[in-house]
Coordinates of C-alpha atoms in Angstrom, one line a residue:
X1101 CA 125.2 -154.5 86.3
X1102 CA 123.2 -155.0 89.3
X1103 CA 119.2 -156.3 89.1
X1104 CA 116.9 -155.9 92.0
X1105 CA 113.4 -157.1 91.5
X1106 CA 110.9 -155.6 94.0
X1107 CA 107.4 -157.1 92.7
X1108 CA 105.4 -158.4 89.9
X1109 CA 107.3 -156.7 86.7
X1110 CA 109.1 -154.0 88.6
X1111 CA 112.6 -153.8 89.0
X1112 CA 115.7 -151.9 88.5
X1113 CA 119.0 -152.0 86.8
X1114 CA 121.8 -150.1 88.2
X1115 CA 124.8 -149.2 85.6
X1116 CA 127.3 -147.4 86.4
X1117 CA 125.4 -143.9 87.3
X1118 CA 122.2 -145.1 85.9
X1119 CA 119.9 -146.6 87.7
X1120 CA 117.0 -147.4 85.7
X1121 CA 113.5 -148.6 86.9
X1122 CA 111.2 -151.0 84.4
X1123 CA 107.5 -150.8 85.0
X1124 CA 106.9 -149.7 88.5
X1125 CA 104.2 -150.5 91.2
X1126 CA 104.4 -148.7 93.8
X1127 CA 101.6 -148.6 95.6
X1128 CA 100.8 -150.5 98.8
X1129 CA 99.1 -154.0 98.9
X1130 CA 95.1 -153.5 97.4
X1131 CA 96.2 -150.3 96.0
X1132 CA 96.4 -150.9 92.4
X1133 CA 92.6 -151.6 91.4
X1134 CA 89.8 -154.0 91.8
X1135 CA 90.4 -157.7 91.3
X1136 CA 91.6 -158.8 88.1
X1137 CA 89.1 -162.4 88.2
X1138 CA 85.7 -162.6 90.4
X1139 CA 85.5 -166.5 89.5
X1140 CA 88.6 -168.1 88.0
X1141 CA 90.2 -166.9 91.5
X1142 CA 90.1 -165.9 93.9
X1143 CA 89.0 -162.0 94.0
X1144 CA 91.8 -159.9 95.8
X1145 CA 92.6 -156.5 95.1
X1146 CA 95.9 -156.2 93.6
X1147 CA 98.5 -156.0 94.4
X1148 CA 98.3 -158.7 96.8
X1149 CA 101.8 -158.0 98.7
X1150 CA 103.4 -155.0 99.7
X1151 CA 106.4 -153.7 98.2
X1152 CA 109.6 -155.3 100.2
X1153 CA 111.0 -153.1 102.8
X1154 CA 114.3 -152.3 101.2
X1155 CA 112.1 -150.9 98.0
X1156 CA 111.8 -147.4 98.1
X1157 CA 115.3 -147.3 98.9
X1158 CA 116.2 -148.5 95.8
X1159 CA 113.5 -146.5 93.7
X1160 CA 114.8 -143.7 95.1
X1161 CA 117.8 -143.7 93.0
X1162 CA 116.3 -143.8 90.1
X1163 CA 117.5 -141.6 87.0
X1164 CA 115.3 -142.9 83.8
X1165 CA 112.3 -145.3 83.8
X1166 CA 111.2 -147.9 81.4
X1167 CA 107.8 -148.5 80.3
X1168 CA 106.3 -151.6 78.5
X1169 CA 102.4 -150.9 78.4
X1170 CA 100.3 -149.3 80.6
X1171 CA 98.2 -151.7 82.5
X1172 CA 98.1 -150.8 86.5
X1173 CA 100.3 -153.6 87.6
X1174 CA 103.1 -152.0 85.3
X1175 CA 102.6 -148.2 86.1
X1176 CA 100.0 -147.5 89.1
X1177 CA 99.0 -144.1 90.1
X1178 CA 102.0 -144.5 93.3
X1179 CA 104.2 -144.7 90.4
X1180 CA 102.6 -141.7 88.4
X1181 CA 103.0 -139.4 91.0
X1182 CA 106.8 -140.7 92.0
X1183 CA 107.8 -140.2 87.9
X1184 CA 105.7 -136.8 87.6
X1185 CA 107.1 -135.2 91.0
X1186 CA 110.6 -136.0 90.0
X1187 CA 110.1 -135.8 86.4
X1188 CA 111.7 -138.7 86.1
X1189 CA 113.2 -138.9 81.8
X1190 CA 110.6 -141.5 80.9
X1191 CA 111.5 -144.2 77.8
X1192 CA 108.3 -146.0 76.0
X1193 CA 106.7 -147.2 73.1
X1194 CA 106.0 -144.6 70.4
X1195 CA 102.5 -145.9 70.5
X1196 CA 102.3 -144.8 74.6
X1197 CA 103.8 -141.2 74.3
X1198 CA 100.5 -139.7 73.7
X1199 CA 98.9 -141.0 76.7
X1200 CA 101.7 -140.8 79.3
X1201 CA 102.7 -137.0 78.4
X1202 CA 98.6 -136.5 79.0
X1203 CA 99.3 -138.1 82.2
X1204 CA 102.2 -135.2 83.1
X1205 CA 104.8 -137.5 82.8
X1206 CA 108.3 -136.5 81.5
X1207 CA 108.6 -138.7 77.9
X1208 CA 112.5 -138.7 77.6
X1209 CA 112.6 -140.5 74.4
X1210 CA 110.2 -143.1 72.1
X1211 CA 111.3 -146.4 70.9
X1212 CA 109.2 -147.9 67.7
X1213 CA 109.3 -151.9 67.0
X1214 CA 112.6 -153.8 65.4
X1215 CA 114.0 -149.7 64.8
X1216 CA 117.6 -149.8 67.3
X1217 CA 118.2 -145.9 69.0
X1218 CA 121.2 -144.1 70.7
X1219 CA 120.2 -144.9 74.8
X1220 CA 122.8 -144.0 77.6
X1221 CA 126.0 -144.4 75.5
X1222 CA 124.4 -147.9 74.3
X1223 CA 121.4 -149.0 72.0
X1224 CA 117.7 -150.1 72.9
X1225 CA 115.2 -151.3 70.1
X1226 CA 111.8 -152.4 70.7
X1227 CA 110.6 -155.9 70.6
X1228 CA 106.7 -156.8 69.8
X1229 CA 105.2 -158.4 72.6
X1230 CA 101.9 -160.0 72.2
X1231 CA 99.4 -159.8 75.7
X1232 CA 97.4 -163.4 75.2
X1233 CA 96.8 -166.5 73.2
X1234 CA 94.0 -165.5 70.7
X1235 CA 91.4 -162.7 70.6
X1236 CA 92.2 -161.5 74.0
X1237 CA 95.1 -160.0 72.8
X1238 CA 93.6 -157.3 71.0
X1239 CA 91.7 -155.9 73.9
X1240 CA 95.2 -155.5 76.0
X1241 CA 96.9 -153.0 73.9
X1242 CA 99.9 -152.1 72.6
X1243 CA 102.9 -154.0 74.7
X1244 CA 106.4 -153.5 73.9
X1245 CA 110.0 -155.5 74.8
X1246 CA 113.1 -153.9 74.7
X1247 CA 116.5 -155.0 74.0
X1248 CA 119.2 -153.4 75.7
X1249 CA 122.9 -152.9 74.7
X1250 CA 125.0 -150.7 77.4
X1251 CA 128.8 -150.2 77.5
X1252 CA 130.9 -152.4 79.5
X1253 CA 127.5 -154.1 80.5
X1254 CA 125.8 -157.5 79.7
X1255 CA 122.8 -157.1 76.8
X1256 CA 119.5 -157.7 78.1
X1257 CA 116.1 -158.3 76.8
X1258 CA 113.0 -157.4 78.8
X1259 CA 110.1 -159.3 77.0
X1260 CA 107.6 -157.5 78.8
X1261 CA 104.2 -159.1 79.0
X1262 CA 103.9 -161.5 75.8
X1263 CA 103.1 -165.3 74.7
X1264 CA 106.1 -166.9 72.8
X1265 CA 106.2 -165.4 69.1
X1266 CA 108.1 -165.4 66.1
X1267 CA 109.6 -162.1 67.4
X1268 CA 110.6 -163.6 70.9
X1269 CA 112.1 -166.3 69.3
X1270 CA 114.0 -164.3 66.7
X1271 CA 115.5 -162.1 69.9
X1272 CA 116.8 -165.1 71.7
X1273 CA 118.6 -167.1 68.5
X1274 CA 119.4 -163.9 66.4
X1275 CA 120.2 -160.8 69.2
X1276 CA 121.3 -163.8 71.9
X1277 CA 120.5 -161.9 75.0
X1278 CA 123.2 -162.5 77.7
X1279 CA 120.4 -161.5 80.5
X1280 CA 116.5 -162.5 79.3
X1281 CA 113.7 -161.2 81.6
X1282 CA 110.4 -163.2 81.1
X1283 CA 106.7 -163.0 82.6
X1284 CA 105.9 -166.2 84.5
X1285 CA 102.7 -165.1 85.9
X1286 CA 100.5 -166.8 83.3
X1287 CA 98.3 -164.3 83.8
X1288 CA 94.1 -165.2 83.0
X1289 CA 91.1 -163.0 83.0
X1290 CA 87.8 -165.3 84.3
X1291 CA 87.6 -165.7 80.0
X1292 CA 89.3 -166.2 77.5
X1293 CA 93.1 -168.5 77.0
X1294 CA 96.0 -166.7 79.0
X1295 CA 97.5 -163.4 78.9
X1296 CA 101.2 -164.5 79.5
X1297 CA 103.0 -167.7 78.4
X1298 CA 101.7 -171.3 79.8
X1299 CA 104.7 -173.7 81.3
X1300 CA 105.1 -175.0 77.8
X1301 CA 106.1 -171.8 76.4
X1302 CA 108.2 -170.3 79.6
X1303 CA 110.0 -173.4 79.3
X1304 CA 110.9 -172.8 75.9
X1305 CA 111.9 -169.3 76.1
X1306 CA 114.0 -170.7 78.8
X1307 CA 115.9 -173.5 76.7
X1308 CA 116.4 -170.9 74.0
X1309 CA 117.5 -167.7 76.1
X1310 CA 121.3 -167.9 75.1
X1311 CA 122.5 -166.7 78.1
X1312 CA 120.9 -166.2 82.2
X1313 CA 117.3 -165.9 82.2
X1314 CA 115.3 -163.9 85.0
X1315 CA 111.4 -165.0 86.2
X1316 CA 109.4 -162.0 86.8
X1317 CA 105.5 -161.3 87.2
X1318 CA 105.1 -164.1 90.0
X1319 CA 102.9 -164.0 93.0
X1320 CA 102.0 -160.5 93.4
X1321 CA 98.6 -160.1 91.3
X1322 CA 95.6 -162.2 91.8
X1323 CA 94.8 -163.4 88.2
X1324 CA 98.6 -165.0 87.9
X1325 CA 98.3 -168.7 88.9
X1326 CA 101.9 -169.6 88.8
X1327 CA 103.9 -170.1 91.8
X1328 CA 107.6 -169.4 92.5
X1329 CA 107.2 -173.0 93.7
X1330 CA 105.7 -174.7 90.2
X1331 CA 108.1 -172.6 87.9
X1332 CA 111.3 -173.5 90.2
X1333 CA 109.7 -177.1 89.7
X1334 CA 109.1 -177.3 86.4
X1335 CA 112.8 -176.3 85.6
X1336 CA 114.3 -178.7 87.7
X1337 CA 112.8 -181.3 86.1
X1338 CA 113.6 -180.1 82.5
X1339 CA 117.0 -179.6 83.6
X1340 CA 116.9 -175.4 83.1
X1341 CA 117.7 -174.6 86.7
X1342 CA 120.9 -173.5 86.5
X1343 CA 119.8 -170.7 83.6
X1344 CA 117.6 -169.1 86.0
X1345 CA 116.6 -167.2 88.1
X1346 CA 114.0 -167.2 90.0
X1347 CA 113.6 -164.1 92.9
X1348 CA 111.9 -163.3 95.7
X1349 CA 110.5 -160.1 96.0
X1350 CA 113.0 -157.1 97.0
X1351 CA 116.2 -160.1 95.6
X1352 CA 119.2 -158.4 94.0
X1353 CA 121.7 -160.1 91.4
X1354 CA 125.4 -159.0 89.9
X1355 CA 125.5 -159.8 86.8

């Protein structure tokens, strides 16, 4: 299995003749929408990088596409119109399908919380995710995780965008994960308590993961305060670097 991450939550997974991209961004730099914060920071349009050169390339390839949620930093309309003019078999949350066939896109199969499905000669199941500490979870929607079991390949769990919960905690001691993806971004609107785990909480999911754990969801939006440089930081000095990984944009792994 082969990882590349490209930016923010994007990336892909290549398996054998599968190469399957998880919530894609497409679009160039200030593309994506307005600003995400006016005062908490600093307003930028997102997302604030481009895409790394060898991108494309990759997405390319792709044969299926994963979706956790719809927010614009996990499917912008670049990425609409690469799915819909390839019609690109499209996996997601039974709770999305509605929306995304309305949007033309080609809904391969649906995937409902804790219920495991046949998925490219392996299983998938979805995992809740929860988008925020407190009330500001409601207003972000329906998010979903997946957990991923593929022949002759490494299981992985995407977590997708989600504080530390019960259910994350059950996937990482119960399902032990060989591969764990997690948001790092600790996403905040100019309100309400964060939309993605603090340090406290990434740092647990990281002492818990079972196996290799991968930071996504850094550095490419303009309400995610956490740096490459704090996370990579914070684990050295809990003794977690070895578990993880931490990429730049447009990075690839074997794992």
């Amino acid at each position: 299995m082969k990882i590349h991450h490209l930016r923010n939550a994007t990336l892909v997974m290549e398996t054998g003749n599968k190469v399957i991209l998880f919530d894609p961004m497409l679009g160039k730099k200030g593309t994506a929408g307005p600003t995400f914060t006016l005062f908490r920071f600093k307003p930028q349009r997102n997302p604030i990088v481009d895409l790394p050169d060898n991108a494309m390339e990759i997405v390319e390839k792709t044969t299926h596409c994963l979706l956790t949620h719809l927010h614009p930093d996990h499917l912008d309309k670049e990425a609409e119109s690469f799915l819909k003019s390839r019609q690109i078999p499209v996996i997601c949350s039974v709770k999305d399908e509605k929306a995304l066939r309305k949007k033309g896109l080609n809904i391969f199969q649906t995937v409902d919380y804790w219920q495991e499905t046949e998925f490219l000669g392996g299983k998938i199941q979805g995992i809740p995710a929860v988008h925020g500490y407190g009330f500001v979870a409601k207003p972000m929607g329906n998010v979903m995780g997946f957990y991923i079991e593929l022949p002759n390949e490494k299981s992985i769990y995407l977590s997708a965008d989600t504080i530390y919960t019960e259910d994350v905690h059950k996937v990482l001691t119960q399902l032990k994960p060989e591969i764990a993806v997690v948001a790092c971004g600790t996403a905040q609107l100019d309100v309400f308590q964060p939309l993605l785990m603090n340090m406290e909480d990434i740092l647990k999911f990281v002492k818990n993961a079972p196996g290799k754990v991968i930071a996504n969801h850094l550095e490419a939006v303009n309400h995610c305060p956490t740096r490459r440089e704090d996370l990579r930081k914070a684990v050295t000095e809990f003794g977690f670097v070895e578990k993880i990984f931490i990429p730049k944009d447009g990075e690839s792994k074997v794992y």
